[in-house]
């Protein structure tokens, strides 16, 4: 789940990795989103990078999320 204090401005997907650009109200918002991602069982790993504060005080960032390989396994995700 995405916190209400974060927004994403772009999205790309390659292999098992989602790459997002976004803004947060604060560094605390990014830390809280990091906690939520760490607890998500479908996320293999993630990395926030390129953090910077803009003129309005928003924190810009990039986020790469690598998903668990089992999400892409047809056999594992079917109910036979």
Coordinates of N, CA and C in Angstrom, one line a residue:
X1 N 0.8 -1.2 0.0 CA 0.0 0.0 0.0 C 0.9 1.2 0.0
X2 N 0.5 2.2 -0.8 CA 1.2 3.5 -0.8 C 0.7 4.4 0.2
X3 N 1.5 5.0 1.0 CA 1.1 6.0 2.0 C 0.5 7.2 1.3
X4 N -0.4 7.9 1.9 CA -1.0 9.1 1.4 C -0.1 10.3 1.3
X5 N 1.1 10.2 2.0 CA 2.1 11.3 2.0 C 3.1 11.1 0.9
X6 N 2.9 10.1 0.0 CA 3.8 9.9 -1.2 C 3.0 9.9 -2.4
X7 N 3.6 10.3 -3.5 CA 3.0 10.2 -4.9 C 4.1 9.7 -5.8
X8 N 3.6 9.1 -6.9 CA 4.6 8.6 -7.9 C 4.3 9.3 -9.2
X9 N 5.4 9.7 -9.9 CA 5.2 10.5 -11.1 C 5.5 9.8 -12.4
X10 N 6.3 8.7 -12.3 CA 6.5 7.8 -13.4 C 6.7 6.4 -13.0
X11 N 6.7 5.5 -14.0 CA 6.6 4.1 -13.8 C 7.3 3.4 -15.0
X12 N 8.2 2.4 -14.7 CA 8.7 1.5 -15.7 C 8.8 0.1 -15.1
X13 N 8.7 -0.9 -15.9 CA 8.8 -2.3 -15.5 C 9.7 -3.0 -16.5
X14 N 10.7 -3.7 -15.9 CA 11.6 -4.6 -16.7 C 12.0 -5.8 -15.9
X15 N 11.9 -6.9 -16.5 CA 12.1 -8.2 -15.8 C 11.2 -8.3 -14.6
X16 N 11.8 -8.3 -13.4 CA 11.0 -8.3 -12.2 C 11.0 -7.0 -11.4
X17 N 11.6 -6.0 -12.0 CA 11.8 -4.7 -11.3 C 10.9 -3.6 -11.8
X18 N 10.3 -3.0 -10.8 CA 9.5 -1.8 -11.1 C 10.3 -0.6 -10.6
X19 N 10.4 0.4 -11.5 CA 11.1 1.6 -11.2 C 10.2 2.8 -11.2
X20 N 10.2 3.5 -10.1 CA 9.3 4.7 -9.9 C 10.0 5.9 -9.5
X21 N 9.5 7.0 -10.0 CA 10.0 8.3 -9.5 C 8.8 8.9 -8.7
X22 N 9.2 9.7 -7.7 CA 8.1 10.3 -6.9 C 8.5 11.4 -6.0
X23 N 7.5 11.8 -5.2 CA 7.7 12.9 -4.2 C 7.0 12.4 -2.9
X24 N 7.6 12.9 -1.8 CA 7.1 12.6 -0.5 C 7.1 13.9 0.3
X25 N 6.2 14.0 1.3 CA 6.1 15.2 2.1 C 7.4 15.4 3.0
X26 N 8.0 14.3 3.3 CA 9.2 14.3 4.2 C 10.0 13.1 4.1
X27 N 11.2 13.1 4.7 CA 12.0 11.9 4.8 C 11.3 10.9 5.7
X28 N 10.6 11.3 6.6 CA 9.8 10.4 7.5 C 8.8 9.6 6.7
X29 N 8.2 10.2 5.7 CA 7.2 9.5 4.8 C 8.0 8.4 4.1
X30 N 9.2 8.7 3.6 CA 9.9 7.7 2.9 C 10.3 6.5 3.8
X31 N 10.7 6.8 5.0 CA 11.0 5.8 6.0 C 9.8 4.9 6.3
X32 N 8.7 5.5 6.5 CA 7.5 4.7 6.7 C 7.1 3.8 5.5
X33 N 7.3 4.4 4.3 CA 7.0 3.6 3.1 C 8.0 2.4 3.0
X34 N 9.2 2.7 3.4 CA 10.2 1.7 3.4 C 9.8 0.5 4.4
X35 N 9.3 0.9 5.5 CA 8.9 -0.1 6.5 C 7.8 -1.0 5.9
X36 N 6.8 -0.4 5.2 CA 5.7 -1.1 4.6 C 6.2 -2.0 3.5
X37 N 7.2 -1.6 2.7 CA 7.7 -2.5 1.6 C 8.5 -3.6 2.2
X38 N 9.2 -3.4 3.3 CA 10.0 -4.4 4.0 C 9.1 -5.6 4.5
X39 N 7.8 -5.2 4.8 CA 6.9 -6.2 5.4 C 6.1 -6.9 4.3
X40 N 6.2 -6.5 3.1 CA 5.4 -7.0 2.0 C 6.0 -8.3 1.4
X41 N 5.3 -9.4 1.5 CA 5.9 -10.7 1.1 C 6.2 -10.8 -0.4
X42 N 5.6 -10.0 -1.2 CA 5.9 -10.1 -2.7 C 7.1 -9.3 -3.1
X43 N 7.7 -8.5 -2.2 CA 8.8 -7.7 -2.5 C 10.1 -8.5 -2.1
X44 N 11.0 -8.7 -3.1 CA 12.2 -9.4 -2.8 C 13.2 -8.4 -2.2
X45 N 13.3 -7.2 -2.8 CA 14.1 -6.1 -2.3 C 13.7 -4.8 -2.9
X46 N 14.2 -3.7 -2.4 CA 13.8 -2.4 -2.9 C 14.9 -1.4 -2.5
X47 N 15.0 -0.3 -3.2 CA 16.0 0.7 -3.0 C 15.5 2.1 -3.3
X48 N 15.5 3.0 -2.3 CA 15.2 4.4 -2.5 C 16.5 5.0 -2.9
X49 N 16.5 5.9 -3.9 CA 17.8 6.6 -4.3 C 17.5 8.0 -4.8
X50 N 18.5 8.7 -5.1 CA 18.4 10.1 -5.6 C 17.5 11.0 -4.8
X51 N 17.6 10.9 -3.5 CA 16.7 11.8 -2.7 C 17.2 13.2 -2.7
X52 N 16.3 14.1 -2.9 CA 16.6 15.6 -2.9 C 15.4 16.4 -2.5
X53 N 15.6 17.5 -1.8 CA 14.5 18.4 -1.4 C 14.3 19.5 -2.4
X54 N 13.1 19.7 -2.9 CA 12.9 20.8 -3.9 C 12.5 22.1 -3.2
X55 N 12.2 23.1 -4.0 CA 12.0 24.4 -3.4 C 10.8 24.5 -2.5
X56 N 9.8 23.6 -2.8 CA 8.6 23.6 -2.0 C 8.7 22.7 -0.7
X57 N 9.9 22.1 -0.5 CA 10.1 21.2 0.6 C 9.7 19.8 0.4
X58 N 9.3 19.4 -0.8 CA 9.0 18.0 -1.1 C 10.3 17.3 -1.3
X59 N 10.3 16.0 -0.9 CA 11.4 15.1 -1.1 C 11.2 14.3 -2.4
X60 N 12.0 14.6 -3.4 CA 12.0 13.8 -4.6 C 12.8 12.5 -4.4
X61 N 12.4 11.5 -5.1 CA 13.2 10.2 -5.0 C 12.9 9.3 -6.2
X62 N 13.8 8.3 -6.3 CA 13.5 7.2 -7.2 C 13.4 5.9 -6.3
X63 N 12.6 5.0 -6.8 CA 12.4 3.8 -6.0 C 12.4 2.6 -7.0
X64 N 13.3 1.6 -6.7 CA 13.3 0.4 -7.5 C 12.8 -0.8 -6.6
X65 N 11.8 -1.5 -7.1 CA 11.3 -2.6 -6.3 C 11.4 -3.9 -7.2
X66 N 12.1 -4.9 -6.6 CA 12.3 -6.2 -7.3 C 11.3 -7.1 -6.6
X67 N 10.4 -7.7 -7.5 CA 9.4 -8.6 -7.0 C 9.9 -10.0 -6.9
X68 N 9.2 -10.8 -6.0 CA 9.6 -12.2 -5.9 C 9.3 -13.0 -7.2
X69 N 10.2 -13.9 -7.6 CA 10.1 -14.6 -8.8 C 8.8 -15.5 -8.9
X70 N 8.3 -15.9 -7.7 CA 7.1 -16.7 -7.7 C 5.9 -16.0 -8.2
X71 N 5.9 -14.7 -8.2 CA 4.8 -13.9 -8.8 C 4.6 -14.1 -10.3
X72 N 5.7 -14.6 -10.9 CA 5.7 -14.7 -12.4 C 5.7 -16.2 -12.8
X73 N 5.5 -17.1 -11.9 CA 5.4 -18.5 -12.1 C 4.0 -18.9 -12.4
X74 N 3.7 -19.3 -13.6 CA 2.3 -19.7 -13.9 C 1.9 -20.9 -13.1
X75 N 2.7 -21.9 -13.0 CA 2.3 -23.1 -12.2 C 2.1 -22.8 -10.8
X76 N 2.8 -22.0 -10.2 CA 2.6 -21.7 -8.7 C 1.4 -20.9 -8.5
X77 N 0.9 -20.1 -9.5 CA -0.2 -19.2 -9.3 C -1.5 -19.7 -9.8
X78 N -1.5 -20.9 -10.2 CA -2.8 -21.5 -10.7 C -3.4 -22.4 -9.6
X79 N -4.7 -22.5 -9.6 CA -5.4 -23.3 -8.6 C -5.8 -24.6 -9.3
X80 N -5.0 -25.6 -9.4 CA -5.3 -26.8 -10.1 C -5.9 -27.8 -9.1

